């Protein structure tokens, strides 16, 4: 069946079951409990009719009637504005700016490293270097949690949806975080979200298979 026929004129998300950007948008969608058609495709073998609509081949791709969006950051904010309840961006301009700023940094640093480690053939030396860099960046970020269930504000935000797919993959990427007072809040943060229904539902079969050993 073609992508065009599957989307049936409503909201549809075409995503990869394996890539972190697709995981991010599924988290946003399930957190907002959207009525949406989820269509999984192989990122390395995209359907021809999808490429006709989206020549860049970039995933995830969101269809909303005649609108086609391909940037996961743009898709996140579009879904939050199009379906405002529950809101994943706070009202305060300062907090919204912080979420956008940190989100950009996570995309530029963490996402690139995760994609390299998860999907590229790396030399042992390069793999070790990438693992070390990602581990250090996450440890440095840990104090942001501050004994809270959320990175910024008192509710789930687009920033949480951006960060959680990275944290879920750490054990799979052979990255062990130090268990000390510095990272204690981070482990509590992960434990809280990994047990939430929205997080469980957003996992593809591939991602569910990456379940960290410490998650019950």
mmCIF file with all atom_site columns, C-alpha atoms in Angstrom:
data_model
loop_
_atom_site.group_PDB
_atom_site.id
_atom_site.type_symbol
_atom_site.label_atom_id
_atom_site.label_alt_id
_atom_site.label_comp_id
_atom_site.label_asym_id
_atom_site.label_entity_id
_atom_site.label_seq_id
_atom_site.pdbx_PDB_ins_code
_atom_site.Cartn_x
_atom_site.Cartn_y
_atom_site.Cartn_z
_atom_site.occupancy
_atom_site.B_iso_or_equiv
_atom_site.pdbx_formal_charge
_atom_site.auth_seq_id
_atom_site.auth_comp_id
_atom_site.auth_asym_id
_atom_site.auth_atom_id
_atom_site.pdbx_PDB_model_num
ATOM 1   C CA . UNK A 1 1   ? 0.000  0.000  0.000  1.00 0.00 ? 1   UNK A CA 1
ATOM 2   C CA . UNK A 1 2   ? 1.324  3.440  -0.857 1.00 0.00 ? 2   UNK A CA 1
ATOM 3   C CA . UNK A 1 3   ? 2.093  6.165  1.649  1.00 0.00 ? 3   UNK A CA 1
ATOM 4   C CA . UNK A 1 4   ? -0.432 8.426  -0.028 1.00 0.00 ? 4   UNK A CA 1
ATOM 5   C CA . UNK A 1 5   ? -3.266 5.932  0.363  1.00 0.00 ? 5   UNK A CA 1
ATOM 6   C CA . UNK A 1 6   ? -2.333 5.167  3.981  1.00 0.00 ? 6   UNK A CA 1
ATOM 7   C CA . UNK A 1 7   ? -2.472 8.757  5.168  1.00 0.00 ? 7   UNK A CA 1
ATOM 8   C CA . UNK A 1 8   ? -6.136 9.121  4.180  1.00 0.00 ? 8   UNK A CA 1
ATOM 9   C CA . UNK A 1 9   ? -6.215 12.907 4.256  1.00 0.00 ? 9   UNK A CA 1
ATOM 10  C CA . UNK A 1 10  ? -5.779 13.328 8.020  1.00 0.00 ? 10  UNK A CA 1
ATOM 11  C CA . UNK A 1 11  ? -2.800 13.607 10.314 1.00 0.00 ? 11  UNK A CA 1
ATOM 12  C CA . UNK A 1 12  ? -0.119 11.071 9.461  1.00 0.00 ? 12  UNK A CA 1
ATOM 13  C CA . UNK A 1 13  ? 3.417  10.635 10.695 1.00 0.00 ? 13  UNK A CA 1
ATOM 14  C CA . UNK A 1 14  ? 5.847  8.750  8.495  1.00 0.00 ? 14  UNK A CA 1
ATOM 15  C CA . UNK A 1 15  ? 8.771  7.750  10.668 1.00 0.00 ? 15  UNK A CA 1
ATOM 16  C CA . UNK A 1 16  ? 11.634 5.332  11.051 1.00 0.00 ? 16  UNK A CA 1
ATOM 17  C CA . UNK A 1 17  ? 11.409 2.726  13.820 1.00 0.00 ? 17  UNK A CA 1
ATOM 18  C CA . UNK A 1 18  ? 15.151 3.137  14.434 1.00 0.00 ? 18  UNK A CA 1
ATOM 19  C CA . UNK A 1 19  ? 16.113 6.808  14.269 1.00 0.00 ? 19  UNK A CA 1
ATOM 20  C CA . UNK A 1 20  ? 16.113 9.150  17.222 1.00 0.00 ? 20  UNK A CA 1
ATOM 21  C CA . UNK A 1 21  ? 14.347 12.042 15.464 1.00 0.00 ? 21  UNK A CA 1
ATOM 22  C CA . UNK A 1 22  ? 11.356 9.819  14.731 1.00 0.00 ? 22  UNK A CA 1
ATOM 23  C CA . UNK A 1 23  ? 11.282 8.654  18.351 1.00 0.00 ? 23  UNK A CA 1
ATOM 24  C CA . UNK A 1 24  ? 11.206 12.295 19.421 1.00 0.00 ? 24  UNK A CA 1
ATOM 25  C CA . UNK A 1 25  ? 8.100  13.108 17.381 1.00 0.00 ? 25  UNK A CA 1
ATOM 26  C CA . UNK A 1 26  ? 6.286  9.967  18.467 1.00 0.00 ? 26  UNK A CA 1
ATOM 27  C CA . UNK A 1 27  ? 6.876  11.062 22.069 1.00 0.00 ? 27  UNK A CA 1
ATOM 28  C CA . UNK A 1 28  ? 5.314  14.438 21.318 1.00 0.00 ? 28  UNK A CA 1
ATOM 29  C CA . UNK A 1 29  ? 2.357  12.788 19.589 1.00 0.00 ? 29  UNK A CA 1
ATOM 30  C CA . UNK A 1 30  ? 1.636  10.295 22.357 1.00 0.00 ? 30  UNK A CA 1
ATOM 31  C CA . UNK A 1 31  ? 2.166  12.883 25.089 1.00 0.00 ? 31  UNK A CA 1
ATOM 32  C CA . UNK A 1 32  ? -0.588 14.913 23.437 1.00 0.00 ? 32  UNK A CA 1
ATOM 33  C CA . UNK A 1 33  ? -2.697 11.783 22.767 1.00 0.00 ? 33  UNK A CA 1
ATOM 34  C CA . UNK A 1 34  ? -3.201 12.722 19.126 1.00 0.00 ? 34  UNK A CA 1
ATOM 35  C CA . UNK A 1 35  ? -5.382 10.847 16.665 1.00 0.00 ? 35  UNK A CA 1
ATOM 36  C CA . UNK A 1 36  ? -2.753 10.193 14.040 1.00 0.00 ? 36  UNK A CA 1
ATOM 37  C CA . UNK A 1 37  ? -1.805 7.504  11.547 1.00 0.00 ? 37  UNK A CA 1
ATOM 38  C CA . UNK A 1 38  ? 1.658  6.154  12.331 1.00 0.00 ? 38  UNK A CA 1
ATOM 39  C CA . UNK A 1 39  ? 3.419  4.790  9.269  1.00 0.00 ? 39  UNK A CA 1
ATOM 40  C CA . UNK A 1 40  ? 6.811  3.152  9.732  1.00 0.00 ? 40  UNK A CA 1
ATOM 41  C CA . UNK A 1 41  ? 9.243  2.972  6.817  1.00 0.00 ? 41  UNK A CA 1
ATOM 42  C CA . UNK A 1 42  ? 12.815 1.834  6.296  1.00 0.00 ? 42  UNK A CA 1
ATOM 43  C CA . UNK A 1 43  ? 14.968 4.965  6.222  1.00 0.00 ? 43  UNK A CA 1
ATOM 44  C CA . UNK A 1 44  ? 17.400 3.208  3.870  1.00 0.00 ? 44  UNK A CA 1
ATOM 45  C CA . UNK A 1 45  ? 14.691 2.120  1.424  1.00 0.00 ? 45  UNK A CA 1
ATOM 46  C CA . UNK A 1 46  ? 12.064 4.849  1.245  1.00 0.00 ? 46  UNK A CA 1
ATOM 47  C CA . UNK A 1 47  ? 8.872  4.342  -0.781 1.00 0.00 ? 47  UNK A CA 1
ATOM 48  C CA . UNK A 1 48  ? 8.944  6.068  -4.153 1.00 0.00 ? 48  UNK A CA 1
ATOM 49  C CA . UNK A 1 49  ? 5.672  7.918  -3.581 1.00 0.00 ? 49  UNK A CA 1
ATOM 50  C CA . UNK A 1 50  ? 7.059  9.371  -0.339 1.00 0.00 ? 50  UNK A CA 1
ATOM 51  C CA . UNK A 1 51  ? 10.093 10.675 -2.224 1.00 0.00 ? 51  UNK A CA 1
ATOM 52  C CA . UNK A 1 52  ? 7.764  12.274 -4.768 1.00 0.00 ? 52  UNK A CA 1
ATOM 53  C CA . UNK A 1 53  ? 6.107  14.235 -1.969 1.00 0.00 ? 53  UNK A CA 1
ATOM 54  C CA . UNK A 1 54  ? 9.262  14.707 0.103  1.00 0.00 ? 54  UNK A CA 1
ATOM 55  C CA . UNK A 1 55  ? 12.270 14.641 -2.276 1.00 0.00 ? 55  UNK A CA 1
ATOM 56  C CA . UNK A 1 56  ? 14.695 15.236 0.622  1.00 0.00 ? 56  UNK A CA 1
ATOM 57  C CA . UNK A 1 57  ? 13.747 11.851 2.064  1.00 0.00 ? 57  UNK A CA 1
ATOM 58  C CA . UNK A 1 58  ? 14.073 13.312 5.527  1.00 0.00 ? 58  UNK A CA 1
ATOM 59  C CA . UNK A 1 59  ? 12.301 11.529 8.372  1.00 0.00 ? 59  UNK A CA 1
ATOM 60  C CA . UNK A 1 60  ? 10.118 11.972 10.228 1.00 0.00 ? 60  UNK A CA 1
ATOM 61  C CA . UNK A 1 61  ? 7.637  13.478 7.768  1.00 0.00 ? 61  UNK A CA 1
ATOM 62  C CA . UNK A 1 62  ? 4.330  14.865 9.002  1.00 0.00 ? 62  UNK A CA 1
ATOM 63  C CA . UNK A 1 63  ? 1.260  15.139 6.787  1.00 0.00 ? 63  UNK A CA 1
ATOM 64  C CA . UNK A 1 64  ? -1.631 17.341 7.850  1.00 0.00 ? 64  UNK A CA 1
ATOM 65  C CA . UNK A 1 65  ? -4.058 17.573 4.939  1.00 0.00 ? 65  UNK A CA 1
ATOM 66  C CA . UNK A 1 66  ? -2.101 19.467 2.250  1.00 0.00 ? 66  UNK A CA 1
ATOM 67  C CA . UNK A 1 67  ? 0.743  20.429 4.572  1.00 0.00 ? 67  UNK A CA 1
ATOM 68  C CA . UNK A 1 68  ? 4.004  18.441 4.573  1.00 0.00 ? 68  UNK A CA 1
ATOM 69  C CA . UNK A 1 69  ? 6.628  19.085 7.288  1.00 0.00 ? 69  UNK A CA 1
ATOM 70  C CA . UNK A 1 70  ? 10.036 17.420 7.503  1.00 0.00 ? 70  UNK A CA 1
ATOM 71  C CA . UNK A 1 71  ? 12.073 19.039 10.296 1.00 0.00 ? 71  UNK A CA 1
ATOM 72  C CA . UNK A 1 72  ? 11.559 17.356 13.672 1.00 0.00 ? 72  UNK A CA 1
ATOM 73  C CA . UNK A 1 73  ? 11.947 20.623 15.587 1.00 0.00 ? 73  UNK A CA 1
ATOM 74  C CA . UNK A 1 74  ? 9.414  22.326 13.297 1.00 0.00 ? 74  UNK A CA 1
ATOM 75  C CA . UNK A 1 75  ? 7.068  19.333 13.552 1.00 0.00 ? 75  UNK A CA 1
ATOM 76  C CA . UNK A 1 76  ? 7.282  19.394 17.372 1.00 0.00 ? 76  UNK A CA 1
ATOM 77  C CA . UNK A 1 77  ? 6.316  23.042 17.629 1.00 0.00 ? 77  UNK A CA 1
ATOM 78  C CA . UNK A 1 78  ? 3.657  22.730 14.928 1.00 0.00 ? 78  UNK A CA 1
ATOM 79  C CA . UNK A 1 79  ? 1.922  19.879 16.745 1.00 0.00 ? 79  UNK A CA 1
ATOM 80  C CA . UNK A 1 80  ? 2.061  21.775 20.025 1.00 0.00 ? 80  UNK A CA 1
ATOM 81  C CA . UNK A 1 81  ? 0.527  24.893 18.468 1.00 0.00 ? 81  UNK A CA 1
ATOM 82  C CA . UNK A 1 82  ? -2.002 23.015 16.328 1.00 0.00 ? 82  UNK A CA 1
ATOM 83  C CA . UNK A 1 83  ? -3.162 20.908 19.298 1.00 0.00 ? 83  UNK A CA 1
ATOM 84  C CA . UNK A 1 84  ? -2.582 23.170 22.326 1.00 0.00 ? 84  UNK A CA 1
ATOM 85  C CA . UNK A 1 85  ? -3.782 20.788 25.069 1.00 0.00 ? 85  UNK A CA 1
ATOM 86  C CA . UNK A 1 86  ? -1.832 19.616 26.891 1.00 0.00 ? 86  UNK A CA 1
ATOM 87  C CA . UNK A 1 87  ? 0.721  22.300 26.126 1.00 0.00 ? 87  UNK A CA 1
ATOM 88  C CA . UNK A 1 88  ? 4.344  21.196 25.779 1.00 0.00 ? 88  UNK A CA 1
ATOM 89  C CA . UNK A 1 89  ? 5.664  24.753 25.767 1.00 0.00 ? 89  UNK A CA 1
ATOM 90  C CA . UNK A 1 90  ? 5.194  27.021 28.805 1.00 0.00 ? 90  UNK A CA 1
ATOM 91  C CA . UNK A 1 91  ? 3.469  30.391 28.625 1.00 0.00 ? 91  UNK A CA 1
ATOM 92  C CA . UNK A 1 92  ? 6.513  32.315 29.900 1.00 0.00 ? 92  UNK A CA 1
ATOM 93  C CA . UNK A 1 93  ? 8.629  33.699 27.056 1.00 0.00 ? 93  UNK A CA 1
ATOM 94  C CA . UNK A 1 94  ? 11.856 33.155 29.023 1.00 0.00 ? 94  UNK A CA 1
ATOM 95  C CA . UNK A 1 95  ? 11.165 29.456 29.532 1.00 0.00 ? 95  UNK A CA 1
ATOM 96  C CA . UNK A 1 96  ? 10.150 28.995 25.897 1.00 0.00 ? 96  UNK A CA 1
ATOM 97  C CA . UNK A 1 97  ? 13.416 30.597 24.805 1.00 0.00 ? 97  UNK A CA 1
ATOM 98  C CA . UNK A 1 98  ? 15.416 28.297 27.112 1.00 0.00 ? 98  UNK A CA 1
ATOM 99  C CA . UNK A 1 99  ? 13.658 25.229 25.727 1.00 0.00 ? 99  UNK A CA 1
ATOM 100 C CA . UNK A 1 100 ? 14.444 26.278 22.156 1.00 0.00 ? 100 UNK A CA 1
ATOM 101 C CA . UNK A 1 101 ? 18.061 27.077 23.029 1.00 0.00 ? 101 UNK A CA 1
ATOM 102 C CA . UNK A 1 102 ? 18.763 23.806 24.823 1.00 0.00 ? 102 UNK A CA 1
ATOM 103 C CA . UNK A 1 103 ? 16.882 21.896 22.125 1.00 0.00 ? 103 UNK A CA 1
ATOM 104 C CA . UNK A 1 104 ? 19.152 23.334 19.443 1.00 0.00 ? 104 UNK A CA 1
ATOM 105 C CA . UNK A 1 105 ? 22.231 22.336 21.420 1.00 0.00 ? 105 UNK A CA 1
ATOM 106 C CA . UNK A 1 106 ? 20.939 18.792 21.979 1.00 0.00 ? 106 UNK A CA 1
ATOM 107 C CA . UNK A 1 107 ? 20.207 18.383 18.272 1.00 0.00 ? 107 UNK A CA 1
ATOM 108 C CA . UNK A 1 108 ? 23.602 19.722 17.210 1.00 0.00 ? 108 UNK A CA 1
ATOM 109 C CA . UNK A 1 109 ? 25.634 17.717 19.742 1.00 0.00 ? 109 UNK A CA 1
ATOM 110 C CA . UNK A 1 110 ? 23.833 14.685 21.165 1.00 0.00 ? 110 UNK A CA 1
ATOM 111 C CA . UNK A 1 111 ? 21.737 13.708 18.144 1.00 0.00 ? 111 UNK A CA 1
ATOM 112 C CA . UNK A 1 112 ? 24.677 13.681 15.766 1.00 0.00 ? 112 UNK A CA 1
ATOM 113 C CA . UNK A 1 113 ? 26.705 11.510 18.136 1.00 0.00 ? 113 UNK A CA 1
ATOM 114 C CA . UNK A 1 114 ? 23.808 9.098  18.701 1.00 0.00 ? 114 UNK A CA 1
ATOM 115 C CA . UNK A 1 115 ? 23.171 8.712  14.971 1.00 0.00 ? 115 UNK A CA 1
ATOM 116 C CA . UNK A 1 116 ? 26.856 8.042  14.344 1.00 0.00 ? 116 UNK A CA 1
ATOM 117 C CA . UNK A 1 117 ? 27.101 5.477  17.140 1.00 0.00 ? 117 UNK A CA 1
ATOM 118 C CA . UNK A 1 118 ? 23.808 3.768  16.369 1.00 0.00 ? 118 UNK A CA 1
ATOM 119 C CA . UNK A 1 119 ? 23.865 3.625  12.587 1.00 0.00 ? 119 UNK A CA 1
ATOM 120 C CA . UNK A 1 120 ? 27.374 4.166  11.212 1.00 0.00 ? 120 UNK A CA 1
ATOM 121 C CA . UNK A 1 121 ? 30.342 1.796  10.967 1.00 0.00 ? 121 UNK A CA 1
ATOM 122 C CA . UNK A 1 122 ? 32.997 3.447  13.104 1.00 0.00 ? 122 UNK A CA 1
ATOM 123 C CA . UNK A 1 123 ? 36.551 2.499  13.861 1.00 0.00 ? 123 UNK A CA 1
ATOM 124 C CA . UNK A 1 124 ? 37.067 1.340  17.470 1.00 0.00 ? 124 UNK A CA 1
ATOM 125 C CA . UNK A 1 125 ? 38.975 4.546  18.250 1.00 0.00 ? 125 UNK A CA 1
ATOM 126 C CA . UNK A 1 126 ? 36.322 6.833  16.822 1.00 0.00 ? 126 UNK A CA 1
ATOM 127 C CA . UNK A 1 127 ? 33.535 4.897  18.525 1.00 0.00 ? 127 UNK A CA 1
ATOM 128 C CA . UNK A 1 128 ? 35.278 5.196  21.873 1.00 0.00 ? 128 UNK A CA 1
ATOM 129 C CA . UNK A 1 129 ? 35.840 8.913  21.344 1.00 0.00 ? 129 UNK A CA 1
ATOM 130 C CA . UNK A 1 130 ? 32.186 9.516  20.455 1.00 0.00 ? 130 UNK A CA 1
ATOM 131 C CA . UNK A 1 131 ? 31.011 7.503  23.467 1.00 0.00 ? 131 UNK A CA 1
ATOM 132 C CA . UNK A 1 132 ? 33.301 9.492  25.748 1.00 0.00 ? 132 UNK A CA 1
ATOM 133 C CA . UNK A 1 133 ? 32.105 12.821 24.331 1.00 0.00 ? 133 UNK A CA 1
ATOM 134 C CA . UNK A 1 134 ? 28.414 11.962 24.655 1.00 0.00 ? 134 UNK A CA 1
ATOM 135 C CA . UNK A 1 135 ? 28.900 10.606 28.169 1.00 0.00 ? 135 UNK A CA 1
ATOM 136 C CA . UNK A 1 136 ? 30.694 13.783 29.268 1.00 0.00 ? 136 UNK A CA 1
ATOM 137 C CA . UNK A 1 137 ? 28.056 16.046 27.746 1.00 0.00 ? 137 UNK A CA 1
ATOM 138 C CA . UNK A 1 138 ? 25.217 14.202 29.474 1.00 0.00 ? 138 UNK A CA 1
ATOM 139 C CA . UNK A 1 139 ? 27.014 14.205 32.841 1.00 0.00 ? 139 UNK A CA 1
ATOM 140 C CA . UNK A 1 140 ? 27.604 17.954 32.489 1.00 0.00 ? 140 UNK A CA 1
ATOM 141 C CA . UNK A 1 141 ? 23.916 18.410 31.727 1.00 0.00 ? 141 UNK A CA 1
ATOM 142 C CA . UNK A 1 142 ? 22.780 16.396 34.773 1.00 0.00 ? 142 UNK A CA 1
ATOM 143 C CA . UNK A 1 143 ? 22.583 19.336 37.226 1.00 0.00 ? 143 UNK A CA 1
ATOM 144 C CA . UNK A 1 144 ? 19.841 20.828 35.027 1.00 0.00 ? 144 UNK A CA 1
ATOM 145 C CA . UNK A 1 145 ? 17.447 18.232 36.436 1.00 0.00 ? 145 UNK A CA 1
ATOM 146 C CA . UNK A 1 146 ? 17.612 19.562 40.012 1.00 0.00 ? 146 UNK A CA 1
ATOM 147 C CA . UNK A 1 147 ? 15.564 16.777 41.592 1.00 0.00 ? 147 UNK A CA 1
ATOM 148 C CA . UNK A 1 148 ? 12.625 17.392 39.276 1.00 0.00 ? 148 UNK A CA 1
ATOM 149 C CA . UNK A 1 149 ? 10.656 15.196 36.896 1.00 0.00 ? 149 UNK A CA 1
ATOM 150 C CA . UNK A 1 150 ? 11.073 17.838 34.199 1.00 0.00 ? 150 UNK A CA 1
ATOM 151 C CA . UNK A 1 151 ? 14.019 19.728 32.731 1.00 0.00 ? 151 UNK A CA 1
ATOM 152 C CA . UNK A 1 152 ? 12.333 23.128 32.603 1.00 0.00 ? 152 UNK A CA 1
ATOM 153 C CA . UNK A 1 153 ? 9.110  24.092 34.341 1.00 0.00 ? 153 UNK A CA 1
ATOM 154 C CA . UNK A 1 154 ? 6.709  21.844 36.230 1.00 0.00 ? 154 UNK A CA 1
ATOM 155 C CA . UNK A 1 155 ? 5.247  19.886 33.315 1.00 0.00 ? 155 UNK A CA 1
ATOM 156 C CA . UNK A 1 156 ? 6.411  17.799 30.390 1.00 0.00 ? 156 UNK A CA 1
ATOM 157 C CA . UNK A 1 157 ? 7.868  19.974 27.645 1.00 0.00 ? 157 UNK A CA 1
ATOM 158 C CA . UNK A 1 158 ? 9.244  19.659 24.123 1.00 0.00 ? 158 UNK A CA 1
ATOM 159 C CA . UNK A 1 159 ? 12.708 19.655 25.690 1.00 0.00 ? 159 UNK A CA 1
ATOM 160 C CA . UNK A 1 160 ? 11.937 16.482 27.639 1.00 0.00 ? 160 UNK A CA 1
ATOM 161 C CA . UNK A 1 161 ? 10.683 14.884 24.431 1.00 0.00 ? 161 UNK A CA 1
ATOM 162 C CA . UNK A 1 162 ? 13.955 15.875 22.771 1.00 0.00 ? 162 UNK A CA 1
ATOM 163 C CA . UNK A 1 163 ? 16.226 14.493 25.491 1.00 0.00 ? 163 UNK A CA 1
ATOM 164 C CA . UNK A 1 164 ? 14.495 11.265 26.538 1.00 0.00 ? 164 UNK A CA 1
ATOM 165 C CA . UNK A 1 165 ? 15.170 9.322  23.291 1.00 0.00 ? 165 UNK A CA 1
ATOM 166 C CA . UNK A 1 166 ? 18.894 9.890  23.841 1.00 0.00 ? 166 UNK A CA 1
ATOM 167 C CA . UNK A 1 167 ? 18.788 8.675  27.440 1.00 0.00 ? 167 UNK A CA 1
ATOM 168 C CA . UNK A 1 168 ? 16.812 5.571  26.453 1.00 0.00 ? 168 UNK A CA 1
ATOM 169 C CA . UNK A 1 169 ? 19.599 4.557  24.048 1.00 0.00 ? 169 UNK A CA 1
ATOM 170 C CA . UNK A 1 170 ? 22.587 4.980  26.367 1.00 0.00 ? 170 UNK A CA 1
ATOM 171 C CA . UNK A 1 171 ? 22.979 1.372  27.463 1.00 0.00 ? 171 UNK A CA 1
ATOM 172 C CA . UNK A 1 172 ? 22.471 0.197  23.876 1.00 0.00 ? 172 UNK A CA 1
ATOM 173 C CA . UNK A 1 173 ? 25.271 2.568  22.855 1.00 0.00 ? 173 UNK A CA 1
ATOM 174 C CA . UNK A 1 174 ? 27.488 1.083  25.595 1.00 0.00 ? 174 UNK A CA 1
ATOM 175 C CA . UNK A 1 175 ? 27.572 4.308  27.575 1.00 0.00 ? 175 UNK A CA 1
ATOM 176 C CA . UNK A 1 176 ? 27.518 3.884  31.351 1.00 0.00 ? 176 UNK A CA 1
ATOM 177 C CA . UNK A 1 177 ? 26.861 6.980  33.422 1.00 0.00 ? 177 UNK A CA 1
ATOM 178 C CA . UNK A 1 178 ? 28.508 7.298  36.827 1.00 0.00 ? 178 UNK A CA 1
ATOM 179 C CA . UNK A 1 179 ? 26.088 6.631  39.670 1.00 0.00 ? 179 UNK A CA 1
ATOM 180 C CA . UNK A 1 180 ? 26.916 9.358  42.147 1.00 0.00 ? 180 UNK A CA 1
ATOM 181 C CA . UNK A 1 181 ? 25.354 12.410 43.762 1.00 0.00 ? 181 UNK A CA 1
ATOM 182 C CA . UNK A 1 182 ? 26.035 14.390 40.593 1.00 0.00 ? 182 UNK A CA 1
ATOM 183 C CA . UNK A 1 183 ? 23.822 12.148 38.419 1.00 0.00 ? 183 UNK A CA 1
ATOM 184 C CA . UNK A 1 184 ? 21.317 10.937 41.021 1.00 0.00 ? 184 UNK A CA 1
ATOM 185 C CA . UNK A 1 185 ? 18.605 13.299 39.794 1.00 0.00 ? 185 UNK A CA 1
ATOM 186 C CA . UNK A 1 186 ? 19.186 12.200 36.199 1.00 0.00 ? 186 UNK A CA 1
ATOM 187 C CA . UNK A 1 187 ? 18.574 8.533  37.055 1.00 0.00 ? 187 UNK A CA 1
ATOM 188 C CA . UNK A 1 188 ? 15.393 9.471  38.933 1.00 0.00 ? 188 UNK A CA 1
ATOM 189 C CA . UNK A 1 189 ? 14.317 11.526 35.916 1.00 0.00 ? 189 UNK A CA 1
ATOM 190 C CA . UNK A 1 190 ? 14.840 8.599  33.555 1.00 0.00 ? 190 UNK A CA 1
ATOM 191 C CA . UNK A 1 191 ? 13.111 6.143  35.888 1.00 0.00 ? 191 UNK A CA 1
ATOM 192 C CA . UNK A 1 192 ? 10.065 8.402  36.138 1.00 0.00 ? 192 UNK A CA 1
ATOM 193 C CA . UNK A 1 193 ? 9.573  8.962  32.412 1.00 0.00 ? 193 UNK A CA 1
ATOM 194 C CA . UNK A 1 194 ? 10.461 5.478  31.200 1.00 0.00 ? 194 UNK A CA 1
ATOM 195 C CA . UNK A 1 195 ? 7.538  4.138  33.264 1.00 0.00 ? 195 UNK A CA 1
ATOM 196 C CA . UNK A 1 196 ? 4.967  6.582  31.864 1.00 0.00 ? 196 UNK A CA 1
ATOM 197 C CA . UNK A 1 197 ? 2.340  5.297  29.436 1.00 0.00 ? 197 UNK A CA 1
ATOM 198 C CA . UNK A 1 198 ? 3.048  7.965  26.849 1.00 0.00 ? 198 UNK A CA 1
ATOM 199 C CA . UNK A 1 199 ? 6.694  6.880  26.738 1.00 0.00 ? 199 UNK A CA 1
ATOM 200 C CA . UNK A 1 200 ? 5.906  3.173  26.489 1.00 0.00 ? 200 UNK A CA 1
ATOM 201 C CA . UNK A 1 201 ? 3.374  3.708  23.695 1.00 0.00 ? 201 UNK A CA 1
ATOM 202 C CA . UNK A 1 202 ? 5.797  5.837  21.680 1.00 0.00 ? 202 UNK A CA 1
ATOM 203 C CA . UNK A 1 203 ? 8.399  3.064  21.446 1.00 0.00 ? 203 UNK A CA 1
ATOM 204 C CA . UNK A 1 204 ? 8.750  1.213  18.168 1.00 0.00 ? 204 UNK A CA 1
ATOM 205 C CA . UNK A 1 205 ? 9.450  -2.530 18.370 1.00 0.00 ? 205 UNK A CA 1
ATOM 206 C CA . UNK A 1 206 ? 13.100 -1.781 17.688 1.00 0.00 ? 206 UNK A CA 1
ATOM 207 C CA . UNK A 1 207 ? 13.254 0.835  20.452 1.00 0.00 ? 207 UNK A CA 1
ATOM 208 C CA . UNK A 1 208 ? 11.400 -1.387 22.920 1.00 0.00 ? 208 UNK A CA 1
ATOM 209 C CA . UNK A 1 209 ? 14.178 -3.923 22.360 1.00 0.00 ? 209 UNK A CA 1
ATOM 210 C CA . UNK A 1 210 ? 16.732 -1.375 23.569 1.00 0.00 ? 210 UNK A CA 1
ATOM 211 C CA . UNK A 1 211 ? 15.180 -1.355 27.047 1.00 0.00 ? 211 UNK A CA 1
ATOM 212 C CA . UNK A 1 212 ? 17.882 -0.592 29.643 1.00 0.00 ? 212 UNK A CA 1
ATOM 213 C CA . UNK A 1 213 ? 18.407 -3.346 32.199 1.00 0.00 ? 213 UNK A CA 1
ATOM 214 C CA . UNK A 1 214 ? 17.597 -1.037 35.093 1.00 0.00 ? 214 UNK A CA 1
ATOM 215 C CA . UNK A 1 215 ? 14.075 -0.325 33.747 1.00 0.00 ? 215 UNK A CA 1
ATOM 216 C CA . UNK A 1 216 ? 11.527 -2.673 35.303 1.00 0.00 ? 216 UNK A CA 1
#
